[in-house]
Coordinates of C-alpha atoms and ligand atoms in Angstrom, one line a residue:
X6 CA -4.1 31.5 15.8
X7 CA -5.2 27.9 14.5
X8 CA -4.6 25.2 18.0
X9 CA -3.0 22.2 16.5
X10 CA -2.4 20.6 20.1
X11 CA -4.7 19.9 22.9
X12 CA -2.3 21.4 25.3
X13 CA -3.4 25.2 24.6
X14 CA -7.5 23.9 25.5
X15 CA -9.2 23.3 28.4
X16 CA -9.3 19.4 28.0
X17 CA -8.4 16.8 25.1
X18 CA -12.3 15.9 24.6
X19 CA -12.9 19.8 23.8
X20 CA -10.2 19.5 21.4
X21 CA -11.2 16.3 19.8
X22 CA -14.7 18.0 19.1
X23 CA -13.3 21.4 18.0
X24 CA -10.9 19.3 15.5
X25 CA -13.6 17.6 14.2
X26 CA -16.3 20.0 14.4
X27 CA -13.8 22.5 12.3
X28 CA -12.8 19.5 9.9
X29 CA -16.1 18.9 8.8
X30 CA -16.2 22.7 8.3
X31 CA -13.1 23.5 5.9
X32 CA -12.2 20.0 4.4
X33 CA -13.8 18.4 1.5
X34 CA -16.0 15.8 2.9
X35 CA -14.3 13.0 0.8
X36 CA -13.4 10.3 3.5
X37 CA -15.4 8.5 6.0
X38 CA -13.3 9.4 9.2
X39 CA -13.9 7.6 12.0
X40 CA -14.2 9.9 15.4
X41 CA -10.5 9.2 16.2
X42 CA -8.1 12.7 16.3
X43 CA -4.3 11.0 16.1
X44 CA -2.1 13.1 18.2
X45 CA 1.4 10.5 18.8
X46 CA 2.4 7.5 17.8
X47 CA 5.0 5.3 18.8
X48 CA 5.5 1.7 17.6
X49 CA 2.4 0.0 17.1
X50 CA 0.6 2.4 19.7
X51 CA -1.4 5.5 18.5
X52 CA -2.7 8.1 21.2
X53 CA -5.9 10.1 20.3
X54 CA -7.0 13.9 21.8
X55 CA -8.7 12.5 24.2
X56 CA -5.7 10.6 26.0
X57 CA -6.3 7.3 25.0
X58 CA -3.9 5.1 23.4
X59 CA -4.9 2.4 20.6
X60 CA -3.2 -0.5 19.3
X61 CA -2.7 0.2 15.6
X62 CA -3.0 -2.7 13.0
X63 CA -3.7 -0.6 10.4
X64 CA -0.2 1.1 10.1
X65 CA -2.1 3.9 8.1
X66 CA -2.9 2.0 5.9
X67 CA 0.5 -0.6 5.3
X68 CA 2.6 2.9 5.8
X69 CA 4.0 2.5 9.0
X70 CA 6.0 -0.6 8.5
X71 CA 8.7 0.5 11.1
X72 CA 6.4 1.5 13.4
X73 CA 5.2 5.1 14.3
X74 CA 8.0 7.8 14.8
X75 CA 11.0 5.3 14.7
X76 CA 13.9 6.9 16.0
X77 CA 16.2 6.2 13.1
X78 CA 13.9 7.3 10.7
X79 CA 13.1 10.3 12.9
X80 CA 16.4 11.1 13.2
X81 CA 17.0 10.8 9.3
X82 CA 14.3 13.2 8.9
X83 CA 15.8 15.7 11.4
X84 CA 19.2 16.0 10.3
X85 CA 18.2 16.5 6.7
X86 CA 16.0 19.1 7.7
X87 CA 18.8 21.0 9.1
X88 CA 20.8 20.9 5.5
X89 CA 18.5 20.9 2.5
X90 CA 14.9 20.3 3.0
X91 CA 14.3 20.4 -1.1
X92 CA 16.4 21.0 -4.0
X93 CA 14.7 20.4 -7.3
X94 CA 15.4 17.7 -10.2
X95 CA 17.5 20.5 -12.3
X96 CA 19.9 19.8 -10.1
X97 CA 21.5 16.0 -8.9
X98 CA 20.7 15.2 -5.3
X99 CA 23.1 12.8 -3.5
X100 CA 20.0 11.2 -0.9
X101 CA 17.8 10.4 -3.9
X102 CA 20.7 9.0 -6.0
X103 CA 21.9 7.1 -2.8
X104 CA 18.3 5.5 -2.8
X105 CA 18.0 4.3 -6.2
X106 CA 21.1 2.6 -5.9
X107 CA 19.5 0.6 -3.0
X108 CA 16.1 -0.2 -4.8
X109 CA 18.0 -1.0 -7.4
X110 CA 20.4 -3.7 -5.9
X111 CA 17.1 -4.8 -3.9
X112 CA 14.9 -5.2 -6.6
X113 CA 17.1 -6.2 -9.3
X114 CA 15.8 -3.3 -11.3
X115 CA 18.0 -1.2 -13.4
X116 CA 16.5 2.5 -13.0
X117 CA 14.4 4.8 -11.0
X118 CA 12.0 7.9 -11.3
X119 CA 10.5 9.1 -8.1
X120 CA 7.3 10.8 -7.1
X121 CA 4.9 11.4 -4.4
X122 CA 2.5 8.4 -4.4
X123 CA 1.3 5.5 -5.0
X124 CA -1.0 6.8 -7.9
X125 CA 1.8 9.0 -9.6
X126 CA 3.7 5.9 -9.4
X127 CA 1.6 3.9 -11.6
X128 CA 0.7 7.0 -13.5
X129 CA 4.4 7.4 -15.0
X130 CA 4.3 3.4 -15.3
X131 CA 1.3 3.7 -17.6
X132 CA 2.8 6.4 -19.2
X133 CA 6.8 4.8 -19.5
X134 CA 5.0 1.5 -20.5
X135 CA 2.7 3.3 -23.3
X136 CA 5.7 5.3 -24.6
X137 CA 7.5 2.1 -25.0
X138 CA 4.4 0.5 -27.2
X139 CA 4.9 2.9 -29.5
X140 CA 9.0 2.7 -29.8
X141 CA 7.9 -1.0 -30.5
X142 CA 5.2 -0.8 -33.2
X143 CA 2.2 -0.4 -31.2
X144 CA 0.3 2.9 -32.5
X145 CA -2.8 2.1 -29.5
X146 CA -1.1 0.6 -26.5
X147 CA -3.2 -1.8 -24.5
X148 CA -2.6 -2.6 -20.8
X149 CA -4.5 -5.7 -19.3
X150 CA -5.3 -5.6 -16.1
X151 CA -7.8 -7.5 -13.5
X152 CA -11.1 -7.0 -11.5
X153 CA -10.7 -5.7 -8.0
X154 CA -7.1 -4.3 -8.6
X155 CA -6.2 -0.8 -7.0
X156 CA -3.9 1.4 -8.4
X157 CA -4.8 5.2 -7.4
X158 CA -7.3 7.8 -7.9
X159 CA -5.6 9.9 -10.5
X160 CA -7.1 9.1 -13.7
X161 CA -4.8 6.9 -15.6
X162 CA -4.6 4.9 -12.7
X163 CA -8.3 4.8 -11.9
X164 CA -9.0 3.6 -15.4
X165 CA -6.6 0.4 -14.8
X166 CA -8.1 0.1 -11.9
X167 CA -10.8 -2.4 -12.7
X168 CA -13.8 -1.3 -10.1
X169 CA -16.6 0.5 -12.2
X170 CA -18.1 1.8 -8.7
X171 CA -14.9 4.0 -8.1
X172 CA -15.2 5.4 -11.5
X173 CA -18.6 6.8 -11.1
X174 CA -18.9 10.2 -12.4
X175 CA -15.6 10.6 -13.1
X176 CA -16.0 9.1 -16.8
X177 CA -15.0 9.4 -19.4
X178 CA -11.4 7.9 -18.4
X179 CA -8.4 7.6 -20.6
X180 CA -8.8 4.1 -23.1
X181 CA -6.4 1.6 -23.9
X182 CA -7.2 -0.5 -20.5
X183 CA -8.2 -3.8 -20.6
X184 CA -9.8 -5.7 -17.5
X185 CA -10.1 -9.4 -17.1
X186 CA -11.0 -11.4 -14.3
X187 CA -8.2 -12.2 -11.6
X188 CA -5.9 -15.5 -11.4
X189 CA -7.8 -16.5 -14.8
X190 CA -5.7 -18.0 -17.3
X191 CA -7.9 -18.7 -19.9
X192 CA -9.1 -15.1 -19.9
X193 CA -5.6 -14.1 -19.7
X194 CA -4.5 -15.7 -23.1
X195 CA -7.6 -14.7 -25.0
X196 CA -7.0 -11.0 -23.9
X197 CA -3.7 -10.6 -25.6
X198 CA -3.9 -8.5 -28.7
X199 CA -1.1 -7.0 -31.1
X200 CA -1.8 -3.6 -29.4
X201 CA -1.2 -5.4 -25.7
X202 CA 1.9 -4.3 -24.4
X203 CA 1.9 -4.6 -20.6
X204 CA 0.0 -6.3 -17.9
X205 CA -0.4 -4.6 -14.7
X206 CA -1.2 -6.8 -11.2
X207 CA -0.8 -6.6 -7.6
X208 CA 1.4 -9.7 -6.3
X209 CA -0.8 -9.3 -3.8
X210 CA -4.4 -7.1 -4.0
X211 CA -4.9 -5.1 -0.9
X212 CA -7.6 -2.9 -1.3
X213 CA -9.6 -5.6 -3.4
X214 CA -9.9 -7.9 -0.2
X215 CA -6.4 -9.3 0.4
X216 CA -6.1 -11.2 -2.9
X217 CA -3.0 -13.4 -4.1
X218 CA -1.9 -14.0 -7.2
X219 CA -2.0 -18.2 -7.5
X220 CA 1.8 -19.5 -8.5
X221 CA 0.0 -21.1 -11.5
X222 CA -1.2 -17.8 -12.9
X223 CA 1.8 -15.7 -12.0
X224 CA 3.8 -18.9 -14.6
X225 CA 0.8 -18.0 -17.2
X226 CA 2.0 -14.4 -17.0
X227 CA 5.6 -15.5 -17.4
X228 CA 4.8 -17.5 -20.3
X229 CA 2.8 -15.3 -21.3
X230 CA 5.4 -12.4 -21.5
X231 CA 7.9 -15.0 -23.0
X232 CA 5.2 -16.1 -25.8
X233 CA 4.0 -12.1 -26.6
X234 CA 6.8 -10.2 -25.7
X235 CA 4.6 -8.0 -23.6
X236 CA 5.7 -6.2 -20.4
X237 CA 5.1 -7.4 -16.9
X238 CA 4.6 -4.2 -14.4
X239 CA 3.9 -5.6 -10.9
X240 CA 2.0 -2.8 -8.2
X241 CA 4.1 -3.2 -4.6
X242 CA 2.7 -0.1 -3.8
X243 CA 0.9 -2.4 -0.6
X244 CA 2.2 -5.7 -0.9
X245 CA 5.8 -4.3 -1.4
X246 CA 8.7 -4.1 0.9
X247 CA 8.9 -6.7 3.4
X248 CA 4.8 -6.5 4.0
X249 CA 4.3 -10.0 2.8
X250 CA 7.5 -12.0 4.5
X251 CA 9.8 -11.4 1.0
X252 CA 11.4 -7.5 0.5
X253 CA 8.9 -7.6 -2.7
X254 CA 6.0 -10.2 -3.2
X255 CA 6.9 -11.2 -6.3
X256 CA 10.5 -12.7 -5.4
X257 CA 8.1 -16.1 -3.7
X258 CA 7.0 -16.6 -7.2
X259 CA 10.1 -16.5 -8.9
X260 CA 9.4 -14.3 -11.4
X261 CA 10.6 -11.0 -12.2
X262 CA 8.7 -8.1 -12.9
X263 CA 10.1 -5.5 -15.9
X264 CA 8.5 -2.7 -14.0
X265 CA 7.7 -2.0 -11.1
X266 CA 5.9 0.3 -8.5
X267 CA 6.6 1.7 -4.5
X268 CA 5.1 3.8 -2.4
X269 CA 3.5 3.2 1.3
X270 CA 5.9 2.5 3.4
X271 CA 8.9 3.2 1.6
X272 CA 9.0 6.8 3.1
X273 CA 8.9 5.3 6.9
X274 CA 5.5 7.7 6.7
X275 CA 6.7 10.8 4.9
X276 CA 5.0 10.4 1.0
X277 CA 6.7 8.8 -1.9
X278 CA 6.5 6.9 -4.9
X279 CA 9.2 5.2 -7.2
X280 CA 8.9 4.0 -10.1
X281 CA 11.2 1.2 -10.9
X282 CA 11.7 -0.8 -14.7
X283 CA 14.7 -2.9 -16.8
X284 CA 16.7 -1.0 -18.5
X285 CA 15.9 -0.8 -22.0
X286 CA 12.2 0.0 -20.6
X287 CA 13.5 3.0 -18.9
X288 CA 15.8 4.2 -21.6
X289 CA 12.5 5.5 -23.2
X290 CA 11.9 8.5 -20.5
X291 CA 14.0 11.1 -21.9
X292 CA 14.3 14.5 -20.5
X293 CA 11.0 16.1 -20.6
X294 CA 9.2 13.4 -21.2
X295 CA 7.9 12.8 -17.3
X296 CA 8.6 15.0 -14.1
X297 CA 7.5 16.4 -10.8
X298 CA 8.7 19.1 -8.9
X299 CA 9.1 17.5 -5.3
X300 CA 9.7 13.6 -6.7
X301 CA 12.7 12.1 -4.7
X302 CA 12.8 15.3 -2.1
X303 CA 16.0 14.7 0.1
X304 CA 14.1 14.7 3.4
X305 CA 12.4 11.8 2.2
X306 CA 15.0 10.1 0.9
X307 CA 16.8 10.2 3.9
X308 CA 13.7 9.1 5.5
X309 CA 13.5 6.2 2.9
X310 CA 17.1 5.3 3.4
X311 CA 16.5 5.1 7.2
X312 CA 13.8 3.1 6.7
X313 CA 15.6 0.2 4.7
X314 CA 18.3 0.4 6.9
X315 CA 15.7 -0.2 9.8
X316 CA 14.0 -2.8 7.6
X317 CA 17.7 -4.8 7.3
X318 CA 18.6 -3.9 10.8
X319 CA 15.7 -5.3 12.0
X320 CA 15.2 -8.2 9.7
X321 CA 11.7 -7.0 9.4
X322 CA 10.4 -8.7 6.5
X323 CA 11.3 -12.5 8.7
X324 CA 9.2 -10.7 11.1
X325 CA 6.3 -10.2 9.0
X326 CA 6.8 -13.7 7.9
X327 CA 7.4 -15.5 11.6
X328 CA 4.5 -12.9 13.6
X329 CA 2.1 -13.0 10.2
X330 CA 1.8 -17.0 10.4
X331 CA 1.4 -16.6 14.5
X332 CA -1.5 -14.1 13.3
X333 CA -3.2 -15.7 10.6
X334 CA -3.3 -19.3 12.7
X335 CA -5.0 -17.8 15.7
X336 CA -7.5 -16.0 13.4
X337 CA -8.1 -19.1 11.4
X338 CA -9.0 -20.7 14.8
X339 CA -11.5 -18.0 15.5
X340 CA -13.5 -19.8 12.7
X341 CA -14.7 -22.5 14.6
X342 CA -16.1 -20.3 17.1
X343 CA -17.8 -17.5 14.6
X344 CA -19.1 -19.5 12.0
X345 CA -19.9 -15.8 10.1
X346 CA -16.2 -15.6 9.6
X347 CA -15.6 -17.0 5.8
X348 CA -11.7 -17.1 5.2
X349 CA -8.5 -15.6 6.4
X350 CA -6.2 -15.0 3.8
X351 CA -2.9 -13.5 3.1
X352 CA 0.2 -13.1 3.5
X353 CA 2.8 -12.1 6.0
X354 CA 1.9 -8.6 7.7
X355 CA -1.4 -8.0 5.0
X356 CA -3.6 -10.4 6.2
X357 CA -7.7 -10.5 5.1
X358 CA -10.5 -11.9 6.9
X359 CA -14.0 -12.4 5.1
X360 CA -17.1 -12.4 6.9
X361 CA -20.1 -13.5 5.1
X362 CA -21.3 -10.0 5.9
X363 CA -20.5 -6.6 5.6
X364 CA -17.6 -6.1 8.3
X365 CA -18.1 -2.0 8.6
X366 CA -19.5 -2.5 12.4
X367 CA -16.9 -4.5 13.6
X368 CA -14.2 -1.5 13.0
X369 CA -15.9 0.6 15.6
X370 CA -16.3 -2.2 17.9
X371 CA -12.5 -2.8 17.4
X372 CA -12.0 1.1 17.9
X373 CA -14.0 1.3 21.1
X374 CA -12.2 -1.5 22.7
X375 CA -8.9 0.2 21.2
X376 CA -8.0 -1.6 18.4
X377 CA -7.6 -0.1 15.1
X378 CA -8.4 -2.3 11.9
X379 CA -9.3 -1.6 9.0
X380 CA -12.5 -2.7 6.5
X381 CA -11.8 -3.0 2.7
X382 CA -14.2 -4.9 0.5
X383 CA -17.3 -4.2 2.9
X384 CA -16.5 -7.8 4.3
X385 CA -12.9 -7.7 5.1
X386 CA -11.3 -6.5 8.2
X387 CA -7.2 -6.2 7.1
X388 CA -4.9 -6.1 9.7
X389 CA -1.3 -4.1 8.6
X390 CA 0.0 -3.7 11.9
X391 CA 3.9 -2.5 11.7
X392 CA 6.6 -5.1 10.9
X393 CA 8.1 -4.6 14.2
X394 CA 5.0 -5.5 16.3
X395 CA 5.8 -8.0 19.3
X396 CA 4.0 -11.2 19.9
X397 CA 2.9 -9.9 22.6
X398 CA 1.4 -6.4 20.8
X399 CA -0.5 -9.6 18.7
X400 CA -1.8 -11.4 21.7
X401 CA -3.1 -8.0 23.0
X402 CA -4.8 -7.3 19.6
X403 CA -6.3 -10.5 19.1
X404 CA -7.9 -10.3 22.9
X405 CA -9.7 -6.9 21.7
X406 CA -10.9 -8.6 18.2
X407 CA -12.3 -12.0 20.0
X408 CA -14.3 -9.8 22.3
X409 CA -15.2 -7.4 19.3
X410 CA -16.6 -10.3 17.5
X411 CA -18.4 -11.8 20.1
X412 CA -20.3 -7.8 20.5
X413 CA -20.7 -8.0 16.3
X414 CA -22.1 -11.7 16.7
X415 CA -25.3 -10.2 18.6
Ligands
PLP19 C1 -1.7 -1.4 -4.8 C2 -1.9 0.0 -4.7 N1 -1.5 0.8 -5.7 C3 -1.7 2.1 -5.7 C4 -2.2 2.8 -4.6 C5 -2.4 4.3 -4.6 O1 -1.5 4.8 -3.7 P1 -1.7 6.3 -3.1 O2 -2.8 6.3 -2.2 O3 -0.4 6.6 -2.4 O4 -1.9 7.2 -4.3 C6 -2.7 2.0 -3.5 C7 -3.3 2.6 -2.3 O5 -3.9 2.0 -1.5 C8 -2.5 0.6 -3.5 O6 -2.9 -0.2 -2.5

């Protein structure tokens, strides 16, 4: 029999080491895990194997935007359980229809596919946008988009992805991608061709370092759009839903996207993707022309309609807004004591903080204290705590980090 709880051991610290021991043993060695064996969570508190608890600001990575195991969401998840766990897309389901009609009246969008990711969300954007090229003309679609982006590990959306280190070995990628530099406008008009038919940004970058889009280059895209007719596709698969003080980053800027991806926390932690676009954009998937077997499962729509009921409920994206500012000030103060740190940036609940060093070390020291962050960039330490988290939870938090960076300082 496999033990998947410490209970059935001698003690949690065996466990931990048997879990870890036998992960290192059956599964592919493609992540740099930190010694930590999640067992619970509750809110913005994780518990490891060994007993203790942690204060989680990385959310698992901007998932857990309600918190861990929110009993709304948890109770979504249950009851749905008990009546249809999956169905299939022969057939209509009434949870997944439910929740495009509320993305849809959130996002202003007309029409939704879902999926599983982040990645296969961009994936069927590059395709829907591509197939759309050539209804319009276009016999070699082009898709700009910009250095540092992050869009998935599948390969269409590793080639837009504009980081040549994460493509290493995996060449040769699909064509037809075009990278230019971020927030430039001048490289932005001169990288228009006939054959460019969408341009594909994060509002926000998270995994490039906690990056914004300037209001004067998201107007150049506009204008740009307006002038060349091409499509705007914005990734909200981090940025998205309520993470950055709006329901979707773009809506500060004013201008609205044609397509446009979810995933993250949309599932209140169980894994989705939708793909969202105008309608004449989506008139062009037909049947067969895109699918997946488990996209818009009803135990995770459910989940995903608890989640944005929690989200309104809640008023969770005013949180991010009112506990992000608290956040970023007091780690904009920290500044004048750690001269290493470079800038805090961000937005809301995705907030970035250079060091004019690599930041790796720091995340352990955070850990061993029992704070979770996260490093992205080599130099950035991101916080993505929930939405929910309390002033107080933030107080705590910061406590751990000033201590951690006075250890990282020597
Ligand atoms: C902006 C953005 N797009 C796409 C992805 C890929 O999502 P997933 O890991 O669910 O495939 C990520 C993941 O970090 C992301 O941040």
């Amino acid at each position: 029999m496999v033990e998947t709880s410490p209970e059935s051991t001698t003690t949690g610290m065996q466990y931990k080491d048997q879990v870890m021991r036998d992960g290192q043993q059956y599964l592919m060695q493609n992540y740099a895990r930190l010694p930590l064996v999640l067992i619970r969570g509750q809110g913005a508190q994780v518990w490891d194997a060994d007993g203790r608890s942690y204060l989680d600001c990385v959310g698992g990575i901007a998932v857990n935007s309600a918190g861990h195991c929110h009993p709304l969401v948890v109770a979504a998840i249950k009851k749905q359980a008990e009546q249809l766990i999956h169905g299939s897309n022969l057939y209509w389901l009434p949870q997944q229809v439910a929740l495009a009609k509320r993305l849809v009246r959130l996002s202003g969008l007309d029409q939704v596919f879902f999926c599983n990711s982040g990645a296969e969300a961009n994936e069927a954007a590059i395709k829907l946008v591509r197939k759309y090229g050539h209804e319009h003309g276009k016999s070699a679609p082009e898709i700009i988009s910009f250095t540092n982006s992050f869009h998935g590990r599948t390969l269409g959306a590793l080639a837009a992805t504009a980081q040549p280190k994460l493509w290493e070995g995996f060449e040769p990628l699909p064509g037809g991608f075009v990278h230019i530099p971020f927030n430039d406008i001048d490289a932005l008009r001169a990288s228009i061709s006939p054959q460019t038919v969408a341009i594909l940004v994060e509002p926000v970058q998270g995994e490039g370092g906690v990056n914004e889009v300037t209001l004067e280059f998201m107007q150049a895209l506009a204008e740009v759009r307006e002038t060349h007719g091409v499509l705007l596709m914005f990734d909200e698969v981090q940025c998205g839903l309520g993470r950055t003080g709006e329901m979707f980053a773009f809506e500060r800027y004013g201008v609205q996207p044609d397509v446009m991806m979810l995933a993250k926390a949309l599932g209140g932690g169980l894994p989705i993707g939708a793909l969202l676009a105008r309608r004449e954009v989506a008139a062009v998937f037909q049947p067969g022309t895109h699918g997946t077997t488990f996209g818009g499962n009803p135990v995770v729509c459910a989940a995903a309609l608890a989640l944005l009921d929690v989200m309104e409920q809640e008023s969770l994206p005013a949180n991010a807004e009112v506990i992000g500012n608290y956040l970023k000030d007091k780690l904009k103060a920290l500044r004048q004591r750690f001269p290493f740190i470079k800038e805090v940036r961000g937005r809301g609940l995705l907030l970035g903080i250079e060091f004019d060093r690599s930041a790796k070390r720091l995340v352990a020291l955070c850990q061993e204290a029992g704070l979770l962050v996260n490093c992205t960039a080599d130099k950035v330490i991101r916080f993505m705590p929930p939405l929910n988290i309390t002033r107080s939870e933030v107080d705590q938090a910061l406590a751990i980090f000033e201590d951690a960076l006075q250890r990282f300082a020597c």
